PDB file of C-alpha atoms in Angstrom:
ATOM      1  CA  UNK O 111     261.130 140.057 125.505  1.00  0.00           C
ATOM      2  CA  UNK O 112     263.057 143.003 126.542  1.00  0.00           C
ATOM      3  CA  UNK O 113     263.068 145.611 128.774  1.00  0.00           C
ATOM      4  CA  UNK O 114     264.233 147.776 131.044  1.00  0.00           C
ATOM      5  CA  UNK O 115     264.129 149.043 134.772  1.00  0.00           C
ATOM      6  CA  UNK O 116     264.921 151.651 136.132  1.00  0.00           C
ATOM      7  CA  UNK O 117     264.807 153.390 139.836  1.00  0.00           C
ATOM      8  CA  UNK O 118     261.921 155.799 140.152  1.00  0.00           C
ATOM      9  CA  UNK O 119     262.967 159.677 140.875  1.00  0.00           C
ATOM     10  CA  UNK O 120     262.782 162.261 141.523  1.00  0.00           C
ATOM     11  CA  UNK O 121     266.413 162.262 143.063  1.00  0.00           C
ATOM     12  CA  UNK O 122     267.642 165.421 144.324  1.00  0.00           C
ATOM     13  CA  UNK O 123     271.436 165.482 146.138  1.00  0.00           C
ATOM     14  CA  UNK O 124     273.448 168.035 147.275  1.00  0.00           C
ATOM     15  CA  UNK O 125     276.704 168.976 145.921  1.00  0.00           C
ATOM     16  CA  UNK O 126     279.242 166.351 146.143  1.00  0.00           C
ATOM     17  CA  UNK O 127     277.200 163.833 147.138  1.00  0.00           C
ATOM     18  CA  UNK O 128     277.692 160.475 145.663  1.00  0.00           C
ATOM     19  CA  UNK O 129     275.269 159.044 143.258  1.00  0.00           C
ATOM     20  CA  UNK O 130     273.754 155.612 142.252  1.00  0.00           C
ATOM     21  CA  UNK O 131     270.581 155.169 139.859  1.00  0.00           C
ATOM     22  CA  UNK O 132     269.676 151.715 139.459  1.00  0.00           C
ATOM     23  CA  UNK O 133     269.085 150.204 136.191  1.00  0.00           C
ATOM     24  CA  UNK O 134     267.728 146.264 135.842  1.00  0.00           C
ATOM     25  CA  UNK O 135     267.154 144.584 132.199  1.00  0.00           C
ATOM     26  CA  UNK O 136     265.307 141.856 130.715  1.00  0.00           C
ATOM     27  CA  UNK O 137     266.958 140.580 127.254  1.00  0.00           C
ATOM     28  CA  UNK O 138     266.908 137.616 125.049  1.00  0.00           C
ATOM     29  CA  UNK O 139     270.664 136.470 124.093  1.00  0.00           C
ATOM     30  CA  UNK O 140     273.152 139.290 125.031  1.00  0.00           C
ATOM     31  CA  UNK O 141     272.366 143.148 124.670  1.00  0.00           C
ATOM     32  CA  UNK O 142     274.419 146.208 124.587  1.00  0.00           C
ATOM     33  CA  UNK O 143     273.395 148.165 127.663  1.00  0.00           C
ATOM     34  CA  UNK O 144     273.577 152.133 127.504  1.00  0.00           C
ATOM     35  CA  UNK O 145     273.244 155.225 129.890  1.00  0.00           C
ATOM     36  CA  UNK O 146     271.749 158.632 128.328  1.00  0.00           C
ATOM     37  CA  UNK O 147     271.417 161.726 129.439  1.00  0.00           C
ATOM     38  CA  UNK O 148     269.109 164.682 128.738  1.00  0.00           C
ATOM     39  CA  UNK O 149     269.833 168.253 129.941  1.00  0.00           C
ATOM     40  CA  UNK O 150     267.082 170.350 130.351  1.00  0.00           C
ATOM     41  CA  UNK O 151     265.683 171.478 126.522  1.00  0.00           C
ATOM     42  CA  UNK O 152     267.914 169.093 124.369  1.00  0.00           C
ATOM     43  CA  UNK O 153     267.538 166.039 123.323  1.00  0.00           C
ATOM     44  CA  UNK O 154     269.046 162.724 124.312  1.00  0.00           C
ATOM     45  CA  UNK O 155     272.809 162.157 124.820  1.00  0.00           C
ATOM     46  CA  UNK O 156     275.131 158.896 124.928  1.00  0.00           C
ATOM     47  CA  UNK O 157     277.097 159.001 128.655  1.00  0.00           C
ATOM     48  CA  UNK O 158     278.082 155.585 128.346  1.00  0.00           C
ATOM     49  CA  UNK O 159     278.224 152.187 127.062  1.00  0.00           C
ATOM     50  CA  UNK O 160     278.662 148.850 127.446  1.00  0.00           C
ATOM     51  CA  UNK O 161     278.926 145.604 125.237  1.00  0.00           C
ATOM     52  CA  UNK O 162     279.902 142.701 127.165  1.00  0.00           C
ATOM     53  CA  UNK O 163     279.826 141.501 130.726  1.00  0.00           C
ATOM     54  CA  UNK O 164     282.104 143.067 133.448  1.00  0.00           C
ATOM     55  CA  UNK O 165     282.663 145.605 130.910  1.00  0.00           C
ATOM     56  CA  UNK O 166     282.661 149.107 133.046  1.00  0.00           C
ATOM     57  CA  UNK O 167     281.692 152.154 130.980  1.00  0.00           C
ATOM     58  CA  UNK O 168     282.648 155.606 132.150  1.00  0.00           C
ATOM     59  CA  UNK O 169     282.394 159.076 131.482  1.00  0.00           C
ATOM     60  CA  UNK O 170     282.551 162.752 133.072  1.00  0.00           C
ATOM     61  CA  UNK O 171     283.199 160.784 136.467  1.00  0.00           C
ATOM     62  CA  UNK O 172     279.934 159.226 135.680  1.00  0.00           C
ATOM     63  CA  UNK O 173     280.524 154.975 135.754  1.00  0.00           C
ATOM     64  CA  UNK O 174     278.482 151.672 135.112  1.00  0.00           C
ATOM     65  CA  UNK O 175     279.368 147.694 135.135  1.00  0.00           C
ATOM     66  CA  UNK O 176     277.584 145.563 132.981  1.00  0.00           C
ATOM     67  CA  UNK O 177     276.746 142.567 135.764  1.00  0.00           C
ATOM     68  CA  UNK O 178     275.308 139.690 134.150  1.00  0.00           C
ATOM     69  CA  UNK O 179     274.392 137.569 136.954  1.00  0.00           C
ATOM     70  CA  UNK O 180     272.065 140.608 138.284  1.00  0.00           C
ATOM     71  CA  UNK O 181     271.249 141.715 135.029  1.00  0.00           C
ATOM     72  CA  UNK O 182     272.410 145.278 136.389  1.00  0.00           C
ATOM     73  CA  UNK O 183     273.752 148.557 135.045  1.00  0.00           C
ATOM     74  CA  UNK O 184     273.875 151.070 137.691  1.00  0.00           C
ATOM     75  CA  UNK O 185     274.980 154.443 137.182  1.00  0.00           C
ATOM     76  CA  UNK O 186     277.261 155.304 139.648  1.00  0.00           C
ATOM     77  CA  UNK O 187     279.092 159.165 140.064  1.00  0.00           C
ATOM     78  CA  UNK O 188     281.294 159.676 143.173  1.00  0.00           C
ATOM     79  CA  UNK O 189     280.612 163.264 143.753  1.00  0.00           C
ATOM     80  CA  UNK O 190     278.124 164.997 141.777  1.00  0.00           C
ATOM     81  CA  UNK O 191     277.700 168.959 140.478  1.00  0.00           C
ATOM     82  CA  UNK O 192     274.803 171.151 140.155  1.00  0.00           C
ATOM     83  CA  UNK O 193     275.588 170.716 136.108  1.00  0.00           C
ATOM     84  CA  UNK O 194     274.589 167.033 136.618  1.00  0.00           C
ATOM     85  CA  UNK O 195     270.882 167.971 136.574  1.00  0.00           C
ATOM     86  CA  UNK O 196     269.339 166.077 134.024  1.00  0.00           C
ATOM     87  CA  UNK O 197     266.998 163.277 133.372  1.00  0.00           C
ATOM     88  CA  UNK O 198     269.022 160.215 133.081  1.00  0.00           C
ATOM     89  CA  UNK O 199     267.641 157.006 130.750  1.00  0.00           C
ATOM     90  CA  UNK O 200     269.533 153.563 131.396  1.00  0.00           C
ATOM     91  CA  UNK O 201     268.766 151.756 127.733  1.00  0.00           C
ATOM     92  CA  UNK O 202     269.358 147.973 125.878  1.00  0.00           C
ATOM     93  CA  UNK O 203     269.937 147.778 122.052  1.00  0.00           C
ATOM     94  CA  UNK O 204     269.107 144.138 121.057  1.00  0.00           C
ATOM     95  CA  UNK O 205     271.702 141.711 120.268  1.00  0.00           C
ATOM     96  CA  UNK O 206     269.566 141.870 116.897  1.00  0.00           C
ATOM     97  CA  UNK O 207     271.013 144.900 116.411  1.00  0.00           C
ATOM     98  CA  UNK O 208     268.138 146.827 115.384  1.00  0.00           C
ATOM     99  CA  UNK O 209     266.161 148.113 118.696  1.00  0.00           C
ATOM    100  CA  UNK O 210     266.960 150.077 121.402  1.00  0.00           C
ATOM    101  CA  UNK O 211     264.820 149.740 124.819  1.00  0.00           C
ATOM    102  CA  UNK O 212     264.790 153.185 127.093  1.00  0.00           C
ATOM    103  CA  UNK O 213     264.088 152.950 131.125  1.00  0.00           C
ATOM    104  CA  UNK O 214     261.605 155.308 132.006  1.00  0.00           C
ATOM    105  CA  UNK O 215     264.051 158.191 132.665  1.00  0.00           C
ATOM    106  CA  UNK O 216     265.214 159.421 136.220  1.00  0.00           C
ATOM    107  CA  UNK O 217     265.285 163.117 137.075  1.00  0.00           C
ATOM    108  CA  UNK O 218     268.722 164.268 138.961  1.00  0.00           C
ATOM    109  CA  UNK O 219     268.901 167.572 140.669  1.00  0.00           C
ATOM    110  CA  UNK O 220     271.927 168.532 142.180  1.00  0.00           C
ATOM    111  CA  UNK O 221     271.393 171.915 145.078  1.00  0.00           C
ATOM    112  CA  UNK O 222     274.231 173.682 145.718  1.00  0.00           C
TER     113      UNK O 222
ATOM    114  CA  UNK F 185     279.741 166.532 114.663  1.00  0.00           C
ATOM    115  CA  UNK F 186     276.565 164.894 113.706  1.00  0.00           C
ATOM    116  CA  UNK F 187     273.754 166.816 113.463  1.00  0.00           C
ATOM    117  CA  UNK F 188     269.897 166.047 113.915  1.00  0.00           C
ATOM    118  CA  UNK F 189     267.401 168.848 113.396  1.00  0.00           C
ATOM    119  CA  UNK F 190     263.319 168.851 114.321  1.00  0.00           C
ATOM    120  CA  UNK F 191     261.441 171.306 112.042  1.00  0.00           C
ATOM    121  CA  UNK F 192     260.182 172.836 115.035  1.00  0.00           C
ATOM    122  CA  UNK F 193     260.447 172.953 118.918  1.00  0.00           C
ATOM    123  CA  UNK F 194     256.952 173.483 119.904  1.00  0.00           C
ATOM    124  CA  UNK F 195     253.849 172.438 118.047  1.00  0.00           C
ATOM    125  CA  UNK F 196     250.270 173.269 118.581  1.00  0.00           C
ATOM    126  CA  UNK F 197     247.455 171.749 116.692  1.00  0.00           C
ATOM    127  CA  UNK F 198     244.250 171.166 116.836  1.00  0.00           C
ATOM    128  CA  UNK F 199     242.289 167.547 117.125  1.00  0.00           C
ATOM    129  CA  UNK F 200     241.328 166.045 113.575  1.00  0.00           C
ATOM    130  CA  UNK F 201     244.306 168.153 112.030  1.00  0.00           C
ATOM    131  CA  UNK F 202     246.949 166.246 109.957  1.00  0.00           C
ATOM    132  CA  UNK F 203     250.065 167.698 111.633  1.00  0.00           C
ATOM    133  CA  UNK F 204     254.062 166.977 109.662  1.00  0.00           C
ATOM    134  CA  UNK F 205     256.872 166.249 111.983  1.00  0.00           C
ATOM    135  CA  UNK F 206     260.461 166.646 110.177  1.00  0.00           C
ATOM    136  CA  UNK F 207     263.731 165.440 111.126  1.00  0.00           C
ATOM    137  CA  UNK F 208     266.910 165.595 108.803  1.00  0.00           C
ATOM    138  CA  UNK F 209     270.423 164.473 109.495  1.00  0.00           C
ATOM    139  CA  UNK F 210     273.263 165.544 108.053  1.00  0.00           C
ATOM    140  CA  UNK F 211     276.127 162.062 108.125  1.00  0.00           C
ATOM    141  CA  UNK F 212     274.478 160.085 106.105  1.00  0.00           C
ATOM    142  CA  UNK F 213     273.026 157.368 108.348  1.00  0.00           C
ATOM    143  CA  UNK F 214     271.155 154.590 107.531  1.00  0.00           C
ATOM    144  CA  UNK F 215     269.154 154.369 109.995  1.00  0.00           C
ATOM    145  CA  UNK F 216     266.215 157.029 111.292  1.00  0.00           C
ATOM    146  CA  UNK F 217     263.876 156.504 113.990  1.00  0.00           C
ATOM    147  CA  UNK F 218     260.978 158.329 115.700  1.00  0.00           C
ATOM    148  CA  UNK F 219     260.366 157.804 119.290  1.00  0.00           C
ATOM    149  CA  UNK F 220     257.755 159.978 121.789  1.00  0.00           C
ATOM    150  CA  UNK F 221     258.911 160.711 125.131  1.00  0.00           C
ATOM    151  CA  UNK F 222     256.091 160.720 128.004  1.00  0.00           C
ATOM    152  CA  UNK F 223     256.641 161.240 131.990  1.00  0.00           C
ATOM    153  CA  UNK F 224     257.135 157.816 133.943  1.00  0.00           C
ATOM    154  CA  UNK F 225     256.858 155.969 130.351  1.00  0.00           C
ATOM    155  CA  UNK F 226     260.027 156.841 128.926  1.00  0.00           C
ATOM    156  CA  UNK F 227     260.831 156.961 125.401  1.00  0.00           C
ATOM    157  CA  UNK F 228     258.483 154.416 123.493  1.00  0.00           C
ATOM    158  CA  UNK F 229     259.489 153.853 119.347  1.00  0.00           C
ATOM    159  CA  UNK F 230     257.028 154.899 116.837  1.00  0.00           C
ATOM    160  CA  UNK F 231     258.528 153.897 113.051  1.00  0.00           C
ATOM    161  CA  UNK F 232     262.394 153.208 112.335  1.00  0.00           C
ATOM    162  CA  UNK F 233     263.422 153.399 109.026  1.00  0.00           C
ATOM    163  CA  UNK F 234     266.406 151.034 107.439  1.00  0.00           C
ATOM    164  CA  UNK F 235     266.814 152.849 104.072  1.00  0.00           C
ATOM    165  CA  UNK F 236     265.005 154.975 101.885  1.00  0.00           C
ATOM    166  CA  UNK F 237     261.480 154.363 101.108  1.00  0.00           C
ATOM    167  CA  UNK F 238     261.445 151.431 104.085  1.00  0.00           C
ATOM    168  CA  UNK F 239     259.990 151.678 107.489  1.00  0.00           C
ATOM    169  CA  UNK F 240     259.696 149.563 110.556  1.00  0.00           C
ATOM    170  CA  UNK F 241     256.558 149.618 112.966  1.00  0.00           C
ATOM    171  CA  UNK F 242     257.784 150.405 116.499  1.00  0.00           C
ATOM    172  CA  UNK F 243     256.078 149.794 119.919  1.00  0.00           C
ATOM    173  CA  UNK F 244     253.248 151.923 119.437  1.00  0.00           C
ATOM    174  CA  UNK F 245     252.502 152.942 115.723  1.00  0.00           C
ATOM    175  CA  UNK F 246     249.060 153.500 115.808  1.00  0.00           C
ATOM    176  CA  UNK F 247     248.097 156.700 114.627  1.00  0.00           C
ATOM    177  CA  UNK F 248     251.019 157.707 112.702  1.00  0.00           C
ATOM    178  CA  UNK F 249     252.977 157.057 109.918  1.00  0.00           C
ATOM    179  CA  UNK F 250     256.059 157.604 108.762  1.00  0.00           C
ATOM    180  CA  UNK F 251     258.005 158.743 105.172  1.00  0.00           C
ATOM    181  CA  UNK F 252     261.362 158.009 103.760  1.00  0.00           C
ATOM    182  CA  UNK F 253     261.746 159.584 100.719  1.00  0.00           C
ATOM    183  CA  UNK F 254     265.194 160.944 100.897  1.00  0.00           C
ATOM    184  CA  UNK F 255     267.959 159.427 102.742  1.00  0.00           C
ATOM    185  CA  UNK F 256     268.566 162.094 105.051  1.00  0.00           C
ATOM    186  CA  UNK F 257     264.838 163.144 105.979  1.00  0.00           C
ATOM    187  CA  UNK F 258     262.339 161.096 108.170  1.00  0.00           C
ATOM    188  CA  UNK F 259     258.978 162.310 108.096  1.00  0.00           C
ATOM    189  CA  UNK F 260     256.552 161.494 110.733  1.00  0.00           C
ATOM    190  CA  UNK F 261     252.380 162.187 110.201  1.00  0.00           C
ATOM    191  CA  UNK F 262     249.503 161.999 111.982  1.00  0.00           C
ATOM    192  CA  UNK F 263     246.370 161.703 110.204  1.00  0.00           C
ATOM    193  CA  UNK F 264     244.532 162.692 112.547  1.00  0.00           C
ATOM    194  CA  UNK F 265     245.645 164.519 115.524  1.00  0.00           C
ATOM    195  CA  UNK F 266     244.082 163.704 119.169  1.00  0.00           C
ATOM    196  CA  UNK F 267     244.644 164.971 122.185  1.00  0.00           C
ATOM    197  CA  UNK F 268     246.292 161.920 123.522  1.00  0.00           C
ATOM    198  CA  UNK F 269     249.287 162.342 120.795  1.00  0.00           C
ATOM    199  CA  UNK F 270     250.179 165.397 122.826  1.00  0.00           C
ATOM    200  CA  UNK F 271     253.723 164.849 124.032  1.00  0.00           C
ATOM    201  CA  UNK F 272     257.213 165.164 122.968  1.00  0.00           C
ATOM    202  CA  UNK F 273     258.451 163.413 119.805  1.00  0.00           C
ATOM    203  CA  UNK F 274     262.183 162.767 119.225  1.00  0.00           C
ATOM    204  CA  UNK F 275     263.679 161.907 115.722  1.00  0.00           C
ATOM    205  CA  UNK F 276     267.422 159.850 116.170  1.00  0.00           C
ATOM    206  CA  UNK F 277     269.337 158.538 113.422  1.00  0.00           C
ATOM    207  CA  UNK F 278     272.516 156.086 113.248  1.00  0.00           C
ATOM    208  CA  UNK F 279     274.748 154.268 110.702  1.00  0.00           C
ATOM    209  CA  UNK F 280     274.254 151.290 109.511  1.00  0.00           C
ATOM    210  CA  UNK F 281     277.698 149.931 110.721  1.00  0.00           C
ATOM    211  CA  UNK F 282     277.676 151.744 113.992  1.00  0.00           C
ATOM    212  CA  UNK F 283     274.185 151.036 115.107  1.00  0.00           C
ATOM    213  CA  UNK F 284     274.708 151.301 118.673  1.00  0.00           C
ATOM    214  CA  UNK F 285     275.258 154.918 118.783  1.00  0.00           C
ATOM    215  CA  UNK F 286     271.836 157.138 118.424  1.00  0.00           C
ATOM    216  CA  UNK F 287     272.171 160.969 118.192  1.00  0.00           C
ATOM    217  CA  UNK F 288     269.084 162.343 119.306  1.00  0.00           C
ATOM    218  CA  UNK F 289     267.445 165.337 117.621  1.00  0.00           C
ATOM    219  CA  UNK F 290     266.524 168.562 120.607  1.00  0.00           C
ATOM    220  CA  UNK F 291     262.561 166.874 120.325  1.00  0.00           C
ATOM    221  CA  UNK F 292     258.957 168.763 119.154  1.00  0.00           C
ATOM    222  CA  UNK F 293     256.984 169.478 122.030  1.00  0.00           C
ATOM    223  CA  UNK F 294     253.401 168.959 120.367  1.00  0.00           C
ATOM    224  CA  UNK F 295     250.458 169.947 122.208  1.00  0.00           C
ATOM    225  CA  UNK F 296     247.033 168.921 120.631  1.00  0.00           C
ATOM    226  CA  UNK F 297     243.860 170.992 121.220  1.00  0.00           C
TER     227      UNK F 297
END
């Protein structure tokens, strides 16, 4: 079946520090892997994407490689700001298509 | 910019009630889904919805169901309300040729008595 992993948080950094939140899947055939992001009061966001392996997605600084010999995605962000405080999902949609399969969501809080 | 609305942000019912959860989007997509959102579980799915009048069972349907009347609205109803459906429920809708982008509605924090 699939599924997702993701690190447990909460994380809180300082300012400028660098980030990584792991994210390990589970899929039959060969998913689309995601990153979302949820500020505080608003619903879900799209960061970032990728469709294939050793594609890299990006965004805001924020980065992941799709590795599929690990089946990883970690979200990567080389120096972080107090506006990156968020709950962060890492996400697979099925190569059906049809179904998309959250992480459990890590909290980020940045301190200035 | 698409838009996803929730009919409200905060919900409070009591158990037994029947308690309405609306979502409506405003491009035209295809495809609606309900999810609920619970710490250290993530976001679980409920009911997707293909096209009017059609729905999907998610993960973890029982207890609700779900309402496609009109292409743009995605109803979601719980017959009977209990305590353990207290949570936050998110409505997200995308097109059927671009199904790999979701745009999230804010979410109905629904607290039941």
């Amino acid at each position: 079946g699939n599924s997702v992993t993701q690190m447990e948080g909460p994380v809180t950094l300082s300012e400028e520090a660098f980030l990584t939140i792991n994210c390990t899947y589970t899929a039959t055939g060969y998913p689309s892997l995601f990153w979302y992001v949820q500020y505080p009061g608003e619903g879900l966001q799209l960061l970032l994407k990728a469709t294939k392996a050793d594609d890299k997605g990006s965004n805001k600084g924020f980065e992941a490689t799709y590795r599929k010999e690990t089946t990883s995605f970690h979200l990567e962000k080389g120096s972080v700001q107090v506006s990156d405080s968020a709950v962060y999902f890492c996400a697979l949609l099925s190569n059906t298509g049809n179904q998309f399969y959250f992480g459990t969501g890590t909290s980020l809080t940045v301190i200035p | 910019d698409v838009k996803v609305t929730q009919s409200s942000r905060y919900l409070v019912k009591r158990t037994g009630e029947k308690v309405f959860l609306e979502c409506v989007q405003d491009m035209d997509h295809e495809n609606m889904f309900w999810y609920r959102q619970d710490p250290g579980l993530g976001l679980r799915l409920i009911y997707f919805s293909y096209d009017v009048k059609m729905k999907e069972k998610g993960d973890i349907p029982e207890g609700y169901s779900v309402s496609r009347e009109k292409k743009e609205r995605f109803s979601l109803i719980l017959e009977s309300a209990s305590t353990n459906q207290t949570s936050m429920y998110l409505c997200a809708s995308s097109s059927r040729t671009r199904a790999s982008e979701q745009f999230f509605g804010p979410g109905t924090r629904l607290t039941v008595l």
